[in-house]
Amino acid sequence: MISFARGVPAPECLAVEELAECARAALEGDGRTILSYGPGGGYGPLREALAELHGVEANRIVVTSGSLQGFAFLAERLVHSGTRVLVESPTYDRPLKILARLGAEIVTVPMDEDGLVPDELPEGDFAFLYTIPTFQNPSGRTLSLERRRRLAEIARERGLLVLEDDPYGLVRYDGEPLPSVFKLAGGEGVAYCSSFSKTVAPGVRVGWYVLPAELAAEIEALAVSTYISPPYLSQATVLEFLRRGNFESNLERVNGLLRERRDAMLEALARVMPDDAIWTRPEGGYFVWLELPSGPPAAELLAEAEQAAVTFVKGSDFFPGGRGGERALRLAFSFVSPEEIAEGVSVLGSLVRAAAAAAL
Ligand SMILES: Cc1ncc(COP(=O)(O)O)c(C=O)c1O
């Protein structure tokens, strides 16, 4: 199976040897702390390093077992049955599932190629707005600088809490980095989260939140009552990786591997897709969003593609209640090789053209 469904790094992206050395060094250096219970908000020295990175006090940082676990805690704290929450349309499917499970009323914000449209934020009271401004999952879109400023401004004016999820910000191959909405808002009124899943390894399960101090304490209490303390060995290993300077060199290497894959995906799409097909051209991240206005429904295309050993995620999975994106596909280029990308996209192109011919 050629999988455009897996939004994970290709195996060769993972720095196994370096991480093994870091784990050993972390245990030898601070083993008695790492191997015990401790604060639910994370390994102290990593919390401090992240606090310094963001220019905040360490009591505003919560290091969670992957950033999705932090989302689940935050949602548990802020959402009850009927609570209104704003999300981009489309958005990452796992938070949608968590919100639906808690009974949230999910309200969507429209997007275009420059990301969410701040001036179209629905009126009313919302627990928070969940946004992925850079190389969004699933669309690969990035919120423009102007819109980042506008979003920070609107959030302040309306007293709307924005949760900025930024796991892909450093996974950039071209172009200039943009400031986070958190930074533009001066660190107030915007909660920020990121993860080492895409920059180090998903299996370390280390994500982090920058929150108002009171909310951070509440999330830490939820963490304690869920798992007592997070796995410090992972967190200390990541810290050692940062301290040794492995992080930057590894990121450069990984971004090089991913750039080849992104290029292979864009070249293949240009070669095989019909003229009316539209797709995003991200400067980083893992995903391309492909729309086939006159193509077959993505669910049908998926069933046929899987028969031909190619898979992807259908667009409707990224809309609340599956309403939207019927003719859209999320294509992850992060996991498969450039050769597999060329082959898999050719298969998709043939199926799309065959469906168009059959419809004539
Ligand atoms: C936008 C977004 N947020 C969060 C996550 C989850 O990250 P973690 O592995 O840190 O839980 C992902 C993973 O794909 C993602 O795409």
mmCIF file of C-alpha atoms in Angstrom, residues 9 38 48 79 211 239 243 316 321 342:
data_model
loop_
_atom_site.group_PDB
_atom_site.id
_atom_site.type_symbol
_atom_site.label_atom_id
_atom_site.label_comp_id
_atom_site.label_asym_id
_atom_site.label_seq_id
_atom_site.Cartn_x
_atom_site.Cartn_y
_atom_site.Cartn_z
ATOM 1 C CA PRO A 9 7.698 11.189 9.299
ATOM 2 C CA GLY A 38 7.181 14.191 39.963
ATOM 3 C CA GLU A 48 12.330 25.955 31.996
ATOM 4 C CA VAL A 79 -15.994 22.203 27.116
ATOM 5 C CA LEU A 211 -1.170 28.953 28.840
ATOM 6 C CA LEU A 239 16.041 18.131 26.317
ATOM 7 C CA ARG A 243 21.208 20.852 24.555
ATOM 8 C CA SER A 316 -15.013 15.077 4.612
ATOM 9 C CA GLY A 321 -20.193 15.816 11.062
ATOM 10 C CA ALA A 342 5.133 9.564 -8.195
#
